[in-house]
């Protein structure tokens, strides 16, 4: 049998898999909570294509970034270079510009939920197809209150998901005013220590010196700690922005750590960069990453637009949700209808149709099984209740509704069954 592509996964009902991040009930719980957070904070949904012109990411995320190098890219039949999206910020900014949303009064607050593609080395929490939930706040304002409110929303969402063991790491990486001078000094300091650094750092020293700060190799750490810190080289407007952002976090009672080496892996960021890490995740412990990207729109050839947002790996959120939060019964059917003999089948089909019309999840035995076998099926699919249609039931219009966990049985009429079972499900 042909198997799935490396680094991808199937998400299934929990009764078919014990792998937490492959259980659909967990995904639904996370998505529902995220949508609720977005509703409360006034975000609207956007869906952009999975394929985009390669150039969008080449210019957007930067040609020397890992994300760009990990893209799935192909030449279309007409020769146009197309990529599977590795992230959604550049596509959302493209769509914002393409649909003239800059004419809107006020901020445009968008959210998305969808798959992204990066050809990374797969490991726990790292896939080649993974899902992101993210938001982008776009408009003419760069008020630090935007950053603070988005992080307040994330605080609410993580709490709702029961993910409590997290750290919020923040940094400011400056702007076009103050960063070039910093990068020059950084490069100089890196070259002074070049011999002691790992191969990757040596490569990046030339192509993307900021990312040297991000290196996780143990033997580099002592040297990296000595490098000049970007948040100590900020120009006045950037420093003021960072101070106000921190004041607004403190005002909300949101704890944070300043992480001077947090630079993020995409070129479009300026000023605010942040990540939220989760304690239970292992090596791939970044649950959420984001930042400010004023200027990205112009890099893509659009109007000047200011932006701030984040994206979170859904698999990582799903893995971090404690079991106690998940209702693994949420997708199970309420009712299984079995028949005593062939003559009761047509009656069962009609009853099933009426119950569904009233909102009850009903599975009618379509396979014509003998009663005992049919009830074994009801058990194995986890139906909460079953009822059996025979001659007596058809005559009296009253059915023995059996609770499949307790074995308790009650004789009920159709309307009473509807009252008992209607809309019991969570999703
Ligand atoms: P990013 O840091 O590249 O940022 O990705 C955000 C999150 O996506 C990560 O923190 C992680 O949870 C998840 N993620 C990334 N790669 C993988 C992978 N291979 N497997 C599983 N999960 C993964 C961005 O993508 C930016 N567009 C975020 C942003 C939005 N910045 C501003 N607005």
PDB file of N, CA, C and O in Angstrom, residues 190-233:
ATOM      1  N   UNK A 190      31.407  39.194  15.441  1.00  0.00           N
ATOM      2  CA  UNK A 190      31.338  37.776  15.050  1.00  0.00           C
ATOM      3  C   UNK A 190      32.664  37.364  14.407  1.00  0.00           C
ATOM      4  O   UNK A 190      33.229  36.326  14.739  1.00  0.00           O
ATOM      5  N   UNK A 191      33.182  38.226  13.508  1.00  0.00           N
ATOM      6  CA  UNK A 191      34.425  37.870  12.815  1.00  0.00           C
ATOM      7  C   UNK A 191      35.594  37.750  13.778  1.00  0.00           C
ATOM      8  O   UNK A 191      36.495  36.940  13.570  1.00  0.00           O
ATOM      9  N   UNK A 192      35.559  38.513  14.876  1.00  0.00           N
ATOM     10  CA  UNK A 192      36.624  38.383  15.886  1.00  0.00           C
ATOM     11  C   UNK A 192      36.617  36.997  16.516  1.00  0.00           C
ATOM     12  O   UNK A 192      37.618  36.522  17.023  1.00  0.00           O
ATOM     13  N   UNK A 193      35.437  36.350  16.537  1.00  0.00           N
ATOM     14  CA  UNK A 193      35.318  35.039  17.203  1.00  0.00           C
ATOM     15  C   UNK A 193      35.084  33.907  16.212  1.00  0.00           C
ATOM     16  O   UNK A 193      34.741  32.786  16.614  1.00  0.00           O
ATOM     17  N   UNK A 194      35.222  34.192  14.949  1.00  0.00           N
ATOM     18  CA  UNK A 194      34.773  33.279  13.893  1.00  0.00           C
ATOM     19  C   UNK A 194      35.313  31.861  14.058  1.00  0.00           C
ATOM     20  O   UNK A 194      34.566  30.886  13.914  1.00  0.00           O
ATOM     21  N   UNK A 195      36.597  31.741  14.393  1.00  0.00           N
ATOM     22  CA  UNK A 195      37.232  30.428  14.500  1.00  0.00           C
ATOM     23  C   UNK A 195      36.561  29.538  15.527  1.00  0.00           C
ATOM     24  O   UNK A 195      36.596  28.307  15.416  1.00  0.00           O
ATOM     25  N   UNK A 196      35.948  30.145  16.544  1.00  0.00           N
ATOM     26  CA  UNK A 196      35.366  29.354  17.634  1.00  0.00           C
ATOM     27  C   UNK A 196      33.923  28.941  17.340  1.00  0.00           C
ATOM     28  O   UNK A 196      33.359  28.114  18.053  1.00  0.00           O
ATOM     29  N   UNK A 197      33.349  29.500  16.303  1.00  0.00           N
ATOM     30  CA  UNK A 197      31.910  29.262  16.051  1.00  0.00           C
ATOM     31  C   UNK A 197      31.683  28.069  15.123  1.00  0.00           C
ATOM     32  O   UNK A 197      32.585  27.652  14.391  1.00  0.00           O
ATOM     33  N   UNK A 198      30.453  27.547  15.162  1.00  0.00           N
ATOM     34  CA  UNK A 198      30.113  26.369  14.357  1.00  0.00           C
ATOM     35  C   UNK A 198      30.020  26.738  12.867  1.00  0.00           C
ATOM     36  O   UNK A 198      29.960  27.926  12.513  1.00  0.00           O
ATOM     37  N   UNK A 199      29.953  25.728  12.007  1.00  0.00           N
ATOM     38  CA  UNK A 199      29.931  25.932  10.561  1.00  0.00           C
ATOM     39  C   UNK A 199      28.767  26.802  10.119  1.00  0.00           C
ATOM     40  O   UNK A 199      28.918  27.687   9.271  1.00  0.00           O
ATOM     41  N   UNK A 200      27.613  26.552  10.725  1.00  0.00           N
ATOM     42  CA  UNK A 200      26.413  27.301  10.367  1.00  0.00           C
ATOM     43  C   UNK A 200      26.581  28.786  10.690  1.00  0.00           C
ATOM     44  O   UNK A 200      26.217  29.662   9.911  1.00  0.00           O
ATOM     45  N   UNK A 201      27.136  29.059  11.883  1.00  0.00           N
ATOM     46  CA  UNK A 201      27.366  30.450  12.290  1.00  0.00           C
ATOM     47  C   UNK A 201      28.327  31.127  11.319  1.00  0.00           C
ATOM     48  O   UNK A 201      28.150  32.284  10.948  1.00  0.00           O
ATOM     49  N   UNK A 202      29.353  30.364  10.920  1.00  0.00           N
ATOM     50  CA  UNK A 202      30.355  30.946  10.009  1.00  0.00           C
ATOM     51  C   UNK A 202      29.716  31.333   8.684  1.00  0.00           C
ATOM     52  O   UNK A 202      30.001  32.378   8.131  1.00  0.00           O
ATOM     53  N   UNK A 203      28.819  30.465   8.219  1.00  0.00           N
ATOM     54  CA  UNK A 203      28.097  30.767   6.975  1.00  0.00           C
ATOM     55  C   UNK A 203      27.218  32.006   7.145  1.00  0.00           C
ATOM     56  O   UNK A 203      27.205  32.913   6.318  1.00  0.00           O
ATOM     57  N   UNK A 204      26.508  32.015   8.251  1.00  0.00           N
ATOM     58  CA  UNK A 204      25.559  33.109   8.479  1.00  0.00           C
ATOM     59  C   UNK A 204      26.249  34.439   8.771  1.00  0.00           C
ATOM     60  O   UNK A 204      25.641  35.502   8.603  1.00  0.00           O
ATOM     61  N   UNK A 205      27.480  34.381   9.251  1.00  0.00           N
ATOM     62  CA  UNK A 205      28.213  35.610   9.573  1.00  0.00           C
ATOM     63  C   UNK A 205      28.190  36.547   8.370  1.00  0.00           C
ATOM     64  O   UNK A 205      28.087  37.764   8.508  1.00  0.00           O
ATOM     65  N   UNK A 206      28.256  35.949   7.185  1.00  0.00           N
ATOM     66  CA  UNK A 206      28.274  36.755   5.969  1.00  0.00           C
ATOM     67  C   UNK A 206      26.854  37.015   5.468  1.00  0.00           C
ATOM     68  O   UNK A 206      26.480  38.157   5.200  1.00  0.00           O
ATOM     69  N   UNK A 207      26.036  35.941   5.381  1.00  0.00           N
ATOM     70  CA  UNK A 207      24.751  36.051   4.687  1.00  0.00           C
ATOM     71  C   UNK A 207      23.640  36.643   5.553  1.00  0.00           C
ATOM     72  O   UNK A 207      22.762  37.334   5.044  1.00  0.00           O
ATOM     73  N   UNK A 208      23.647  36.360   6.842  1.00  0.00           N
ATOM     74  CA  UNK A 208      22.532  36.770   7.695  1.00  0.00           C
ATOM     75  C   UNK A 208      22.992  36.840   9.157  1.00  0.00           C
ATOM     76  O   UNK A 208      22.594  36.023   9.993  1.00  0.00           O
ATOM     77  N   UNK A 209      23.876  37.834   9.459  1.00  0.00           N
ATOM     78  CA  UNK A 209      24.546  37.839  10.770  1.00  0.00           C
ATOM     79  C   UNK A 209      23.586  37.846  11.967  1.00  0.00           C
ATOM     80  O   UNK A 209      23.908  37.294  13.015  1.00  0.00           O
ATOM     81  N   UNK A 210      22.397  38.444  11.792  1.00  0.00           N
ATOM     82  CA  UNK A 210      21.447  38.467  12.920  1.00  0.00           C
ATOM     83  C   UNK A 210      21.112  37.055  13.393  1.00  0.00           C
ATOM     84  O   UNK A 210      20.951  36.797  14.580  1.00  0.00           O
ATOM     85  N   UNK A 211      21.009  36.143  12.409  1.00  0.00           N
ATOM     86  CA  UNK A 211      20.626  34.763  12.757  1.00  0.00           C
ATOM     87  C   UNK A 211      21.712  34.016  13.533  1.00  0.00           C
ATOM     88  O   UNK A 211      21.443  32.978  14.134  1.00  0.00           O
ATOM     89  N   UNK A 212      22.943  34.551  13.518  1.00  0.00           N
ATOM     90  CA  UNK A 212      24.003  33.933  14.324  1.00  0.00           C
ATOM     91  C   UNK A 212      23.579  33.948  15.793  1.00  0.00           C
ATOM     92  O   UNK A 212      23.806  33.000  16.548  1.00  0.00           O
ATOM     93  N   UNK A 213      22.882  35.015  16.181  1.00  0.00           N
ATOM     94  CA  UNK A 213      22.440  35.157  17.573  1.00  0.00           C
ATOM     95  C   UNK A 213      21.511  34.015  17.987  1.00  0.00           C
ATOM     96  O   UNK A 213      21.362  33.696  19.157  1.00  0.00           O
ATOM     97  N   UNK A 214      20.863  33.429  17.014  1.00  0.00           N
ATOM     98  CA  UNK A 214      19.839  32.422  17.217  1.00  0.00           C
ATOM     99  C   UNK A 214      20.404  31.009  17.345  1.00  0.00           C
ATOM    100  O   UNK A 214      19.664  30.069  17.617  1.00  0.00           O
ATOM    101  N   UNK A 215      21.721  30.860  17.144  1.00  0.00           N
ATOM    102  CA  UNK A 215      22.320  29.521  17.086  1.00  0.00           C
ATOM    103  C   UNK A 215      22.115  28.777  18.405  1.00  0.00           C
ATOM    104  O   UNK A 215      22.255  29.345  19.481  1.00  0.00           O
ATOM    105  N   UNK A 216      21.779  27.485  18.289  1.00  0.00           N
ATOM    106  CA  UNK A 216      21.505  26.700  19.501  1.00  0.00           C
ATOM    107  C   UNK A 216      22.667  25.755  19.850  1.00  0.00           C
ATOM    108  O   UNK A 216      22.607  25.053  20.848  1.00  0.00           O
ATOM    109  N   UNK A 217      23.713  25.757  19.014  1.00  0.00           N
ATOM    110  CA  UNK A 217      24.835  24.827  19.251  1.00  0.00           C
ATOM    111  C   UNK A 217      25.544  25.180  20.566  1.00  0.00           C
ATOM    112  O   UNK A 217      25.911  26.336  20.797  1.00  0.00           O
ATOM    113  N   UNK A 218      25.716  24.151  21.401  1.00  0.00           N
ATOM    114  CA  UNK A 218      26.223  24.340  22.763  1.00  0.00           C
ATOM    115  C   UNK A 218      27.569  25.088  22.779  1.00  0.00           C
ATOM    116  O   UNK A 218      27.740  26.066  23.525  1.00  0.00           O
ATOM    117  N   UNK A 219      28.497  24.642  21.925  1.00  0.00           N
ATOM    118  CA  UNK A 219      29.857  25.210  21.984  1.00  0.00           C
ATOM    119  C   UNK A 219      29.902  26.685  21.552  1.00  0.00           C
ATOM    120  O   UNK A 219      30.889  27.372  21.804  1.00  0.00           O
ATOM    121  N   UNK A 220      28.848  27.176  20.905  1.00  0.00           N
ATOM    122  CA  UNK A 220      28.828  28.584  20.462  1.00  0.00           C
ATOM    123  C   UNK A 220      28.330  29.524  21.579  1.00  0.00           C
ATOM    124  O   UNK A 220      28.594  30.736  21.529  1.00  0.00           O
ATOM    125  N   UNK A 221      27.614  28.966  22.535  1.00  0.00           N
ATOM    126  CA  UNK A 221      26.849  29.805  23.452  1.00  0.00           C
ATOM    127  C   UNK A 221      27.690  30.851  24.207  1.00  0.00           C
ATOM    128  O   UNK A 221      27.316  32.007  24.301  1.00  0.00           O
ATOM    129  N   UNK A 222      28.855  30.425  24.719  1.00  0.00           N
ATOM    130  CA  UNK A 222      29.684  31.344  25.512  1.00  0.00           C
ATOM    131  C   UNK A 222      30.112  32.535  24.651  1.00  0.00           C
ATOM    132  O   UNK A 222      30.145  33.682  25.125  1.00  0.00           O
ATOM    133  N   UNK A 223      30.410  32.281  23.375  1.00  0.00           N
ATOM    134  CA  UNK A 223      30.857  33.360  22.477  1.00  0.00           C
ATOM    135  C   UNK A 223      29.695  34.275  22.102  1.00  0.00           C
ATOM    136  O   UNK A 223      29.840  35.487  22.013  1.00  0.00           O
ATOM    137  N   UNK A 224      28.535  33.653  21.886  1.00  0.00           N
ATOM    138  CA  UNK A 224      27.374  34.448  21.470  1.00  0.00           C
ATOM    139  C   UNK A 224      26.933  35.394  22.589  1.00  0.00           C
ATOM    140  O   UNK A 224      26.448  36.495  22.331  1.00  0.00           O
ATOM    141  N   UNK A 225      27.115  34.964  23.823  1.00  0.00           N
ATOM    142  CA  UNK A 225      26.703  35.789  24.968  1.00  0.00           C
ATOM    143  C   UNK A 225      27.478  37.106  25.004  1.00  0.00           C
ATOM    144  O   UNK A 225      27.009  38.101  25.565  1.00  0.00           O
ATOM    145  N   UNK A 226      28.685  37.103  24.402  1.00  0.00           N
ATOM    146  CA  UNK A 226      29.522  38.318  24.437  1.00  0.00           C
ATOM    147  C   UNK A 226      29.206  39.294  23.313  1.00  0.00           C
ATOM    148  O   UNK A 226      29.721  40.412  23.297  1.00  0.00           O
ATOM    149  N   UNK A 227      28.397  38.854  22.346  1.00  0.00           N
ATOM    150  CA  UNK A 227      28.139  39.715  21.182  1.00  0.00           C
ATOM    151  C   UNK A 227      27.289  40.922  21.580  1.00  0.00           C
ATOM    152  O   UNK A 227      26.500  40.848  22.537  1.00  0.00           O
ATOM    153  N   UNK A 228      27.440  42.056  20.867  1.00  0.00           N
ATOM    154  CA  UNK A 228      26.625  43.226  21.212  1.00  0.00           C
ATOM    155  C   UNK A 228      25.134  42.915  21.081  1.00  0.00           C
ATOM    156  O   UNK A 228      24.733  42.121  20.236  1.00  0.00           O
ATOM    157  N   UNK A 229      24.339  43.531  21.951  1.00  0.00           N
ATOM    158  CA  UNK A 229      22.903  43.244  21.984  1.00  0.00           C
ATOM    159  C   UNK A 229      22.134  44.306  21.214  1.00  0.00           C
ATOM    160  O   UNK A 229      22.348  45.496  21.420  1.00  0.00           O
ATOM    161  N   UNK A 230      21.209  43.839  20.418  1.00  0.00           N
ATOM    162  CA  UNK A 230      20.501  44.769  19.553  1.00  0.00           C
ATOM    163  C   UNK A 230      19.635  45.745  20.347  1.00  0.00           C
ATOM    164  O   UNK A 230      19.530  46.920  20.019  1.00  0.00           O
ATOM    165  N   UNK A 231      19.050  45.258  21.421  1.00  0.00           N
ATOM    166  CA  UNK A 231      18.129  46.157  22.128  1.00  0.00           C
ATOM    167  C   UNK A 231      18.859  47.235  22.931  1.00  0.00           C
ATOM    168  O   UNK A 231      18.238  48.093  23.539  1.00  0.00           O
ATOM    169  N   UNK A 232      20.203  47.158  22.925  1.00  0.00           N
ATOM    170  CA  UNK A 232      20.979  48.240  23.547  1.00  0.00           C
ATOM    171  C   UNK A 232      21.421  49.258  22.506  1.00  0.00           C
ATOM    172  O   UNK A 232      22.059  50.248  22.832  1.00  0.00           O
ATOM    173  N   UNK A 233      21.097  48.989  21.241  1.00  0.00           N
ATOM    174  CA  UNK A 233      21.537  49.894  20.160  1.00  0.00           C
ATOM    175  C   UNK A 233      20.357  50.540  19.454  1.00  0.00           C
ATOM    176  O   UNK A 233      20.488  50.961  18.311  1.00  0.00           O
TER     177      UNK A 233
END
